[in-house]
Amino acid sequence: MKIFQNLTVRVLIAITLGILTGYFFPETASKLRPLGELFINLIKMVIAPIIFLTIVLGISNMGDLKKVGRVGGKALLYFEIVTTGALIIGLILANVIRPGDGVQTNAVKGGDISKYTEQGAGMDWTEFFLHIVPSNAIKAFAEGDILQVLVFSILFGIGLTRMGESGKPLIQTFERISKVFFNILNVVMVLAPLGAFGGMAFTIGKYGLSTLLPLAKLMGTVYATMFLFIFVVLGLLLRYYKISLWAVLKFIKEELLIVLGTSSSESALPQIMDKLETLGCSRSVVGLVIPAGYSFNLDGTTIYLVMATVFLAQVFGVDLTLGQELTIIGILMITSKGAAGVTGSGFIVLASTLTAIKVIPVEGLALLLGVDRFMSEARSITNIIGNTVATIFIANNENEFDRERYNQVLRKQNKNELAEYKY
């Protein structure tokens, strides 16, 4: 049937089968992690080249280097304002709903958190900011360090732009290479349902739905907060430019489902860049905002970090003063920016924050181990929606958004949906 040719349908079916497999056959499902990781690795294989080519071509087509600096400056300002807003919203709702009240520390099965606490306590944030600039460009590509690739790509794009007419043959070559990589991406996306199935089956099989019960209130609070943030804050930002958030979410639904299945926002990064160009955002804005956003605009991660911190304070009966809560916001404004480039980032950054505050037991992280994987889906989805909205907002602000193309895409999407619905 034609409906099964739709990637969205196939991924939905894969996620459903993954949940059922994890629930009924947990031992088998817990061994399916390689399927999800294989798909994510295939995506990561093309992320660095696609980011490089998109940024270089975007800057070279923009031509005006002052404009490059202006767009980058606006993006960083936007990131700081919105992520700070996310922190404040998370802090307020955590204090109002108080998900940590009544949770017994012995009611939740803990785990080994030593690797997180050691890394968190030893994190050098000066070193992190120095790490932004690659000492070896080839190493940055080899390790898939998005932020370092971003910096090198911007400098390369500026250097190419300064060549003027003599650089056009190289630009044309890059255009052709870019098409090759997006063709590779199209081939890889055929395996998206397999990756979503493996990732979801592993999560349910490994951690089990029973781990959610003791911390159900925390999970519900985190999910509700992210829901409000997306549909109120981000929705209002798009409404300012008369763009429907719901229409945008429908347009990127396949990417959102892939993120849901794999618990990784990186698994949809190249597709989101392509989709945003298709939607009407200029390549230059997409190339600058999306890669930078993956390090500096992690709305879902910041909400989770502040709510998890306040949750642990409530569990251990630590009555945080206003000054201490403001300190938490200040610390997380810095530490959350390092979450993208650190393995096990949520726990390591949270451990670093608790170590800096010195009033909440770091050992409390063991309470969150069982449900962290389930909350990572919410974090990843919120992060990718936040970066999508940021790109559209800045593109409109820079008059780099093709409104006619946007309307055409939505009309075509509605016709396609109607055609599929008949089947």
PDB file of N, CA, C and O in Angstrom, residues 330-396:
ATOM      1  N   GLY A 330      22.608  31.149  37.042  1.00  0.00           N
ATOM      2  CA  GLY A 330      23.863  31.700  36.535  1.00  0.00           C
ATOM      3  C   GLY A 330      24.849  30.610  36.134  1.00  0.00           C
ATOM      4  O   GLY A 330      25.490  30.692  35.085  1.00  0.00           O
ATOM      5  N   ILE A 331      24.957  29.573  36.984  1.00  0.00           N
ATOM      6  CA  ILE A 331      25.882  28.472  36.684  1.00  0.00           C
ATOM      7  C   ILE A 331      25.426  27.710  35.448  1.00  0.00           C
ATOM      8  O   ILE A 331      26.224  27.402  34.552  1.00  0.00           O
ATOM      9  N   LEU A 332      24.118  27.418  35.365  1.00  0.00           N
ATOM     10  CA  LEU A 332      23.604  26.650  34.239  1.00  0.00           C
ATOM     11  C   LEU A 332      23.650  27.429  32.927  1.00  0.00           C
ATOM     12  O   LEU A 332      23.707  26.831  31.849  1.00  0.00           O
ATOM     13  N   MET A 333      23.613  28.751  33.000  1.00  0.00           N
ATOM     14  CA  MET A 333      23.765  29.555  31.787  1.00  0.00           C
ATOM     15  C   MET A 333      25.110  29.286  31.132  1.00  0.00           C
ATOM     16  O   MET A 333      25.259  29.404  29.911  1.00  0.00           O
ATOM     17  N   ILE A 334      26.093  28.879  31.948  1.00  0.00           N
ATOM     18  CA  ILE A 334      27.430  28.575  31.425  1.00  0.00           C
ATOM     19  C   ILE A 334      27.583  27.077  31.171  1.00  0.00           C
ATOM     20  O   ILE A 334      27.938  26.652  30.079  1.00  0.00           O
ATOM     21  N   THR A 335      27.273  26.263  32.203  1.00  0.00           N
ATOM     22  CA  THR A 335      27.541  24.830  32.088  1.00  0.00           C
ATOM     23  C   THR A 335      26.684  24.143  31.022  1.00  0.00           C
ATOM     24  O   THR A 335      27.132  23.198  30.385  1.00  0.00           O
ATOM     25  N   SER A 336      25.452  24.623  30.817  1.00  0.00           N
ATOM     26  CA  SER A 336      24.583  23.980  29.826  1.00  0.00           C
ATOM     27  C   SER A 336      25.121  24.145  28.415  1.00  0.00           C
ATOM     28  O   SER A 336      24.786  23.371  27.519  1.00  0.00           O
ATOM     29  N   LYS A 337      25.967  25.159  28.200  1.00  0.00           N
ATOM     30  CA  LYS A 337      26.532  25.368  26.865  1.00  0.00           C
ATOM     31  C   LYS A 337      27.539  24.288  26.504  1.00  0.00           C
ATOM     32  O   LYS A 337      27.867  24.106  25.336  1.00  0.00           O
ATOM     33  N   GLY A 338      28.014  23.556  27.505  1.00  0.00           N
ATOM     34  CA  GLY A 338      28.979  22.495  27.214  1.00  0.00           C
ATOM     35  C   GLY A 338      28.347  21.137  27.060  1.00  0.00           C
ATOM     36  O   GLY A 338      29.039  20.152  26.852  1.00  0.00           O
ATOM     37  N   ALA A 339      27.009  21.073  27.144  1.00  0.00           N
ATOM     38  CA  ALA A 339      26.341  19.775  27.166  1.00  0.00           C
ATOM     39  C   ALA A 339      26.460  19.021  25.848  1.00  0.00           C
ATOM     40  O   ALA A 339      26.473  17.795  25.832  1.00  0.00           O
ATOM     41  N   ALA A 340      26.529  19.744  24.722  1.00  0.00           N
ATOM     42  CA  ALA A 340      26.481  19.060  23.423  1.00  0.00           C
ATOM     43  C   ALA A 340      27.738  18.263  23.131  1.00  0.00           C
ATOM     44  O   ALA A 340      27.682  17.229  22.478  1.00  0.00           O
ATOM     45  N   GLY A 341      28.880  18.739  23.604  1.00  0.00           N
ATOM     46  CA  GLY A 341      30.127  18.092  23.213  1.00  0.00           C
ATOM     47  C   GLY A 341      30.683  17.113  24.219  1.00  0.00           C
ATOM     48  O   GLY A 341      31.841  16.734  24.139  1.00  0.00           O
ATOM     49  N   VAL A 342      29.861  16.686  25.201  1.00  0.00           N
ATOM     50  CA  VAL A 342      30.344  15.813  26.260  1.00  0.00           C
ATOM     51  C   VAL A 342      29.548  14.515  26.259  1.00  0.00           C
ATOM     52  O   VAL A 342      28.319  14.534  26.259  1.00  0.00           O
ATOM     53  N   THR A 343      30.251  13.361  26.257  1.00  0.00           N
ATOM     54  CA  THR A 343      29.567  12.078  26.330  1.00  0.00           C
ATOM     55  C   THR A 343      28.889  11.937  27.688  1.00  0.00           C
ATOM     56  O   THR A 343      29.488  12.212  28.713  1.00  0.00           O
ATOM     57  N   GLY A 344      27.609  11.476  27.697  1.00  0.00           N
ATOM     58  CA  GLY A 344      26.855  11.417  28.941  1.00  0.00           C
ATOM     59  C   GLY A 344      26.642  12.803  29.498  1.00  0.00           C
ATOM     60  O   GLY A 344      26.676  13.030  30.709  1.00  0.00           O
ATOM     61  N   SER A 345      26.434  13.769  28.605  1.00  0.00           N
ATOM     62  CA  SER A 345      26.451  15.189  28.950  1.00  0.00           C
ATOM     63  C   SER A 345      25.481  15.577  30.050  1.00  0.00           C
ATOM     64  O   SER A 345      25.816  16.372  30.922  1.00  0.00           O
ATOM     65  N   GLY A 346      24.247  15.013  30.025  1.00  0.00           N
ATOM     66  CA  GLY A 346      23.254  15.416  31.014  1.00  0.00           C
ATOM     67  C   GLY A 346      23.751  15.218  32.426  1.00  0.00           C
ATOM     68  O   GLY A 346      23.700  16.135  33.253  1.00  0.00           O
ATOM     69  N   PHE A 347      24.292  14.032  32.722  1.00  0.00           N
ATOM     70  CA  PHE A 347      24.742  13.735  34.072  1.00  0.00           C
ATOM     71  C   PHE A 347      26.042  14.462  34.418  1.00  0.00           C
ATOM     72  O   PHE A 347      26.232  14.905  35.543  1.00  0.00           O
ATOM     73  N   ILE A 348      26.932  14.572  33.439  1.00  0.00           N
ATOM     74  CA  ILE A 348      28.214  15.221  33.725  1.00  0.00           C
ATOM     75  C   ILE A 348      28.011  16.706  34.024  1.00  0.00           C
ATOM     76  O   ILE A 348      28.567  17.245  34.984  1.00  0.00           O
ATOM     77  N   VAL A 349      27.189  17.373  33.215  1.00  0.00           N
ATOM     78  CA  VAL A 349      26.920  18.797  33.435  1.00  0.00           C
ATOM     79  C   VAL A 349      26.142  18.987  34.732  1.00  0.00           C
ATOM     80  O   VAL A 349      26.396  19.928  35.494  1.00  0.00           O
ATOM     81  N   LEU A 350      25.192  18.087  35.006  1.00  0.00           N
ATOM     82  CA  LEU A 350      24.432  18.188  36.248  1.00  0.00           C
ATOM     83  C   LEU A 350      25.346  17.973  37.456  1.00  0.00           C
ATOM     84  O   LEU A 350      25.247  18.685  38.463  1.00  0.00           O
ATOM     85  N   ALA A 351      26.258  17.003  37.343  1.00  0.00           N
ATOM     86  CA  ALA A 351      27.216  16.760  38.428  1.00  0.00           C
ATOM     87  C   ALA A 351      28.106  17.978  38.636  1.00  0.00           C
ATOM     88  O   ALA A 351      28.407  18.361  39.777  1.00  0.00           O
ATOM     89  N   SER A 352      28.522  18.597  37.544  1.00  0.00           N
ATOM     90  CA  SER A 352      29.350  19.802  37.627  1.00  0.00           C
ATOM     91  C   SER A 352      28.600  20.931  38.331  1.00  0.00           C
ATOM     92  O   SER A 352      29.161  21.654  39.158  1.00  0.00           O
ATOM     93  N   THR A 353      27.312  21.061  38.018  1.00  0.00           N
ATOM     94  CA  THR A 353      26.490  22.114  38.625  1.00  0.00           C
ATOM     95  C   THR A 353      26.311  21.872  40.121  1.00  0.00           C
ATOM     96  O   THR A 353      26.463  22.796  40.938  1.00  0.00           O
ATOM     97  N   LEU A 354      25.986  20.625  40.497  1.00  0.00           N
ATOM     98  CA  LEU A 354      25.797  20.304  41.915  1.00  0.00           C
ATOM     99  C   LEU A 354      27.087  20.491  42.705  1.00  0.00           C
ATOM    100  O   LEU A 354      27.072  20.931  43.857  1.00  0.00           O
ATOM    101  N   THR A 355      28.217  20.156  42.054  1.00  0.00           N
ATOM    102  CA  THR A 355      29.520  20.341  42.707  1.00  0.00           C
ATOM    103  C   THR A 355      29.793  21.816  42.966  1.00  0.00           C
ATOM    104  O   THR A 355      30.329  22.193  44.015  1.00  0.00           O
ATOM    105  N   ALA A 356      29.394  22.659  42.005  1.00  0.00           N
ATOM    106  CA  ALA A 356      29.624  24.103  42.141  1.00  0.00           C
ATOM    107  C   ALA A 356      28.731  24.720  43.212  1.00  0.00           C
ATOM    108  O   ALA A 356      29.144  25.609  43.954  1.00  0.00           O
ATOM    109  N   ILE A 357      27.489  24.224  43.320  1.00  0.00           N
ATOM    110  CA  ILE A 357      26.542  24.787  44.291  1.00  0.00           C
ATOM    111  C   ILE A 357      26.910  24.374  45.715  1.00  0.00           C
ATOM    112  O   ILE A 357      26.803  25.162  46.661  1.00  0.00           O
ATOM    113  N   LYS A 358      27.294  23.106  45.883  1.00  0.00           N
ATOM    114  CA  LYS A 358      27.781  22.558  47.162  1.00  0.00           C
ATOM    115  C   LYS A 358      26.722  22.544  48.268  1.00  0.00           C
ATOM    116  O   LYS A 358      27.056  22.632  49.452  1.00  0.00           O
ATOM    117  N   VAL A 359      25.439  22.451  47.902  1.00  0.00           N
ATOM    118  CA  VAL A 359      24.400  22.349  48.932  1.00  0.00           C
ATOM    119  C   VAL A 359      23.496  21.133  48.711  1.00  0.00           C
ATOM    120  O   VAL A 359      22.719  20.768  49.579  1.00  0.00           O
ATOM    121  N   ILE A 360      23.605  20.502  47.535  1.00  0.00           N
ATOM    122  CA  ILE A 360      22.779  19.336  47.208  1.00  0.00           C
ATOM    123  C   ILE A 360      23.708  18.141  47.020  1.00  0.00           C
ATOM    124  O   ILE A 360      24.691  18.231  46.286  1.00  0.00           O
ATOM    125  N   PRO A 361      23.430  16.994  47.662  1.00  0.00           N
ATOM    126  CA  PRO A 361      24.304  15.816  47.526  1.00  0.00           C
ATOM    127  C   PRO A 361      24.420  15.349  46.075  1.00  0.00           C
ATOM    128  O   PRO A 361      23.412  15.079  45.415  1.00  0.00           O
ATOM    129  N   VAL A 362      25.630  15.268  45.573  1.00  0.00           N
ATOM    130  CA  VAL A 362      25.858  14.821  44.206  1.00  0.00           C
ATOM    131  C   VAL A 362      25.411  13.375  44.036  1.00  0.00           C
ATOM    132  O   VAL A 362      25.015  12.958  42.943  1.00  0.00           O
ATOM    133  N   GLU A 363      25.432  12.605  45.130  1.00  0.00           N
ATOM    134  CA  GLU A 363      25.030  11.202  45.071  1.00  0.00           C
ATOM    135  C   GLU A 363      23.570  11.048  44.635  1.00  0.00           C
ATOM    136  O   GLU A 363      23.141   9.966  44.216  1.00  0.00           O
ATOM    137  N   GLY A 364      22.795  12.111  44.740  1.00  0.00           N
ATOM    138  CA  GLY A 364      21.393  12.062  44.345  1.00  0.00           C
ATOM    139  C   GLY A 364      21.195  11.772  42.869  1.00  0.00           C
ATOM    140  O   GLY A 364      20.091  11.418  42.448  1.00  0.00           O
ATOM    141  N   LEU A 365      22.258  11.916  42.084  1.00  0.00           N
ATOM    142  CA  LEU A 365      22.155  11.616  40.654  1.00  0.00           C
ATOM    143  C   LEU A 365      21.713  10.181  40.404  1.00  0.00           C
ATOM    144  O   LEU A 365      21.096   9.884  39.371  1.00  0.00           O
ATOM    145  N   ALA A 366      22.019   9.284  41.361  1.00  0.00           N
ATOM    146  CA  ALA A 366      21.634   7.882  41.205  1.00  0.00           C
ATOM    147  C   ALA A 366      20.126   7.729  41.082  1.00  0.00           C
ATOM    148  O   ALA A 366      19.628   6.791  40.449  1.00  0.00           O
ATOM    149  N   LEU A 367      19.375   8.665  41.666  1.00  0.00           N
ATOM    150  CA  LEU A 367      17.917   8.623  41.576  1.00  0.00           C
ATOM    151  C   LEU A 367      17.431   8.782  40.139  1.00  0.00           C
ATOM    152  O   LEU A 367      16.366   8.293  39.773  1.00  0.00           O
ATOM    153  N   LEU A 368      18.201   9.516  39.338  1.00  0.00           N
ATOM    154  CA  LEU A 368      17.755   9.877  37.993  1.00  0.00           C
ATOM    155  C   LEU A 368      18.195   8.897  36.914  1.00  0.00           C
ATOM    156  O   LEU A 368      17.743   8.992  35.776  1.00  0.00           O
ATOM    157  N   LEU A 369      19.081   7.968  37.269  1.00  0.00           N
ATOM    158  CA  LEU A 369      19.636   7.070  36.245  1.00  0.00           C
ATOM    159  C   LEU A 369      18.564   6.274  35.510  1.00  0.00           C
ATOM    160  O   LEU A 369      18.615   6.125  34.289  1.00  0.00           O
ATOM    161  N   GLY A 370      17.574   5.772  36.248  1.00  0.00           N
ATOM    162  CA  GLY A 370      16.566   4.921  35.632  1.00  0.00           C
ATOM    163  C   GLY A 370      15.655   5.636  34.647  1.00  0.00           C
ATOM    164  O   GLY A 370      15.165   5.024  33.700  1.00  0.00           O
ATOM    165  N   VAL A 371      15.404   6.934  34.883  1.00  0.00           N
ATOM    166  CA  VAL A 371      14.450   7.644  34.026  1.00  0.00           C
ATOM    167  C   VAL A 371      15.133   8.605  33.044  1.00  0.00           C
ATOM    168  O   VAL A 371      14.464   9.183  32.199  1.00  0.00           O
ATOM    169  N   ASP A 372      16.436   8.752  33.173  1.00  0.00           N
ATOM    170  CA  ASP A 372      17.113   9.730  32.316  1.00  0.00           C
ATOM    171  C   ASP A 372      16.942   9.410  30.842  1.00  0.00           C
ATOM    172  O   ASP A 372      16.744  10.304  30.019  1.00  0.00           O
ATOM    173  N   ARG A 373      17.021   8.128  30.497  1.00  0.00           N
ATOM    174  CA  ARG A 373      16.889   7.744  29.097  1.00  0.00           C
ATOM    175  C   ARG A 373      15.513   8.125  28.548  1.00  0.00           C
ATOM    176  O   ARG A 373      15.379   8.543  27.408  1.00  0.00           O
ATOM    177  N   PHE A 374      14.479   8.003  29.387  1.00  0.00           N
ATOM    178  CA  PHE A 374      13.133   8.336  28.944  1.00  0.00           C
ATOM    179  C   PHE A 374      12.958   9.848  28.808  1.00  0.00           C
ATOM    180  O   PHE A 374      12.181  10.310  27.981  1.00  0.00           O
ATOM    181  N   MET A 375      13.669  10.607  29.636  1.00  0.00           N
ATOM    182  CA  MET A 375      13.569  12.066  29.524  1.00  0.00           C
ATOM    183  C   MET A 375      14.459  12.617  28.421  1.00  0.00           C
ATOM    184  O   MET A 375      14.282  13.750  27.980  1.00  0.00           O
ATOM    185  N   SER A 376      15.426  11.804  27.978  1.00  0.00           N
ATOM    186  CA  SER A 376      16.319  12.290  26.920  1.00  0.00           C
ATOM    187  C   SER A 376      15.567  12.510  25.615  1.00  0.00           C
ATOM    188  O   SER A 376      15.942  13.373  24.816  1.00  0.00           O
ATOM    189  N   GLU A 377      14.484  11.737  25.390  1.00  0.00           N
ATOM    190  CA  GLU A 377      13.680  11.961  24.189  1.00  0.00           C
ATOM    191  C   GLU A 377      13.060  13.354  24.207  1.00  0.00           C
ATOM    192  O   GLU A 377      13.070  14.068  23.208  1.00  0.00           O
ATOM    193  N   ALA A 378      12.517  13.739  25.377  1.00  0.00           N
ATOM    194  CA  ALA A 378      11.904  15.067  25.505  1.00  0.00           C
ATOM    195  C   ALA A 378      12.948  16.163  25.325  1.00  0.00           C
ATOM    196  O   ALA A 378      12.696  17.177  24.667  1.00  0.00           O
ATOM    197  N   ARG A 379      14.129  15.945  25.918  1.00  0.00           N
ATOM    198  CA  ARG A 379      15.201  16.937  25.775  1.00  0.00           C
ATOM    199  C   ARG A 379      15.591  17.098  24.310  1.00  0.00           C
ATOM    200  O   ARG A 379      15.713  18.220  23.807  1.00  0.00           O
ATOM    201  N   SER A 380      15.799  15.977  23.631  1.00  0.00           N
ATOM    202  CA  SER A 380      16.261  16.024  22.245  1.00  0.00           C
ATOM    203  C   SER A 380      15.231  16.659  21.325  1.00  0.00           C
ATOM    204  O   SER A 380      15.570  17.471  20.458  1.00  0.00           O
ATOM    205  N   ILE A 381      13.964  16.301  21.513  1.00  0.00           N
ATOM    206  CA  ILE A 381      12.903  16.870  20.670  1.00  0.00           C
ATOM    207  C   ILE A 381      12.783  18.369  20.910  1.00  0.00           C
ATOM    208  O   ILE A 381      12.649  19.157  19.968  1.00  0.00           O
ATOM    209  N   THR A 382      12.838  18.785  22.179  1.00  0.00           N
ATOM    210  CA  THR A 382      12.757  20.215  22.485  1.00  0.00           C
ATOM    211  C   THR A 382      13.953  20.963  21.912  1.00  0.00           C
ATOM    212  O   THR A 382      13.810  22.081  21.398  1.00  0.00           O
ATOM    213  N   ASN A 383      15.131  20.354  21.991  1.00  0.00           N
ATOM    214  CA  ASN A 383      16.328  20.991  21.431  1.00  0.00           C
ATOM    215  C   ASN A 383      16.191  21.221  19.931  1.00  0.00           C
ATOM    216  O   ASN A 383      16.499  22.303  19.421  1.00  0.00           O
ATOM    217  N   ILE A 384      15.719  20.204  19.203  1.00  0.00           N
ATOM    218  CA  ILE A 384      15.656  20.327  17.746  1.00  0.00           C
ATOM    219  C   ILE A 384      14.553  21.295  17.318  1.00  0.00           C
ATOM    220  O   ILE A 384      14.715  22.054  16.365  1.00  0.00           O
ATOM    221  N   ILE A 385      13.435  21.313  18.059  1.00  0.00           N
ATOM    222  CA  ILE A 385      12.376  22.284  17.755  1.00  0.00           C
ATOM    223  C   ILE A 385      12.876  23.696  18.059  1.00  0.00           C
ATOM    224  O   ILE A 385      12.631  24.635  17.300  1.00  0.00           O
ATOM    225  N   GLY A 386      13.604  23.841  19.167  1.00  0.00           N
ATOM    226  CA  GLY A 386      14.138  25.157  19.528  1.00  0.00           C
ATOM    227  C   GLY A 386      15.075  25.703  18.472  1.00  0.00           C
ATOM    228  O   GLY A 386      15.027  26.896  18.139  1.00  0.00           O
ATOM    229  N   ASN A 387      15.927  24.855  17.913  1.00  0.00           N
ATOM    230  CA  ASN A 387      16.857  25.310  16.878  1.00  0.00           C
ATOM    231  C   ASN A 387      16.149  25.566  15.556  1.00  0.00           C
ATOM    232  O   ASN A 387      16.555  26.445  14.791  1.00  0.00           O
ATOM    233  N   THR A 388      15.094  24.814  15.284  1.00  0.00           N
ATOM    234  CA  THR A 388      14.293  25.067  14.078  1.00  0.00           C
ATOM    235  C   THR A 388      13.633  26.431  14.161  1.00  0.00           C
ATOM    236  O   THR A 388      13.687  27.226  13.204  1.00  0.00           O
ATOM    237  N   VAL A 389      13.023  26.726  15.307  1.00  0.00           N
ATOM    238  CA  VAL A 389      12.368  28.029  15.505  1.00  0.00           C
ATOM    239  C   VAL A 389      13.389  29.162  15.456  1.00  0.00           C
ATOM    240  O   VAL A 389      13.131  30.211  14.859  1.00  0.00           O
ATOM    241  N   ALA A 390      14.552  28.939  16.067  1.00  0.00           N
ATOM    242  CA  ALA A 390      15.596  29.970  16.063  1.00  0.00           C
ATOM    243  C   ALA A 390      16.009  30.323  14.640  1.00  0.00           C
ATOM    244  O   ALA A 390      16.160  31.511  14.299  1.00  0.00           O
ATOM    245  N   THR A 391      16.173  29.328  13.799  1.00  0.00           N
ATOM    246  CA  THR A 391      16.588  29.557  12.412  1.00  0.00           C
ATOM    247  C   THR A 391      15.524  30.335  11.649  1.00  0.00           C
ATOM    248  O   THR A 391      15.839  31.298  10.926  1.00  0.00           O
ATOM    249  N   ILE A 392      14.268  29.942  11.791  1.00  0.00           N
ATOM    250  CA  ILE A 392      13.178  30.635  11.094  1.00  0.00           C
ATOM    251  C   ILE A 392      13.049  32.068  11.597  1.00  0.00           C
ATOM    252  O   ILE A 392      12.856  33.004  10.811  1.00  0.00           O
ATOM    253  N   PHE A 393      13.180  32.257  12.904  1.00  0.00           N
ATOM    254  CA  PHE A 393      13.060  33.597  13.495  1.00  0.00           C
ATOM    255  C   PHE A 393      14.157  34.523  12.979  1.00  0.00           C
ATOM    256  O   PHE A 393      13.891  35.647  12.545  1.00  0.00           O
ATOM    257  N   ILE A 394      15.400  34.049  13.007  1.00  0.00           N
ATOM    258  CA  ILE A 394      16.528  34.890  12.576  1.00  0.00           C
ATOM    259  C   ILE A 394      16.482  35.119  11.070  1.00  0.00           C
ATOM    260  O   ILE A 394      16.809  36.206  10.582  1.00  0.00           O
ATOM    261  N   ALA A 395      16.059  34.107  10.308  1.00  0.00           N
ATOM    262  CA  ALA A 395      15.927  34.276   8.851  1.00  0.00           C
ATOM    263  C   ALA A 395      14.910  35.369   8.532  1.00  0.00           C
ATOM    264  O   ALA A 395      15.132  36.208   7.645  1.00  0.00           O
ATOM    265  N   ASN A 396      13.801  35.397   9.261  1.00  0.00           N
ATOM    266  CA  ASN A 396      12.808  36.457   9.063  1.00  0.00           C
ATOM    267  C   ASN A 396      13.357  37.810   9.476  1.00  0.00           C
ATOM    268  O   ASN A 396      13.148  38.810   8.794  1.00  0.00           O
TER     269      ASN A 396
END
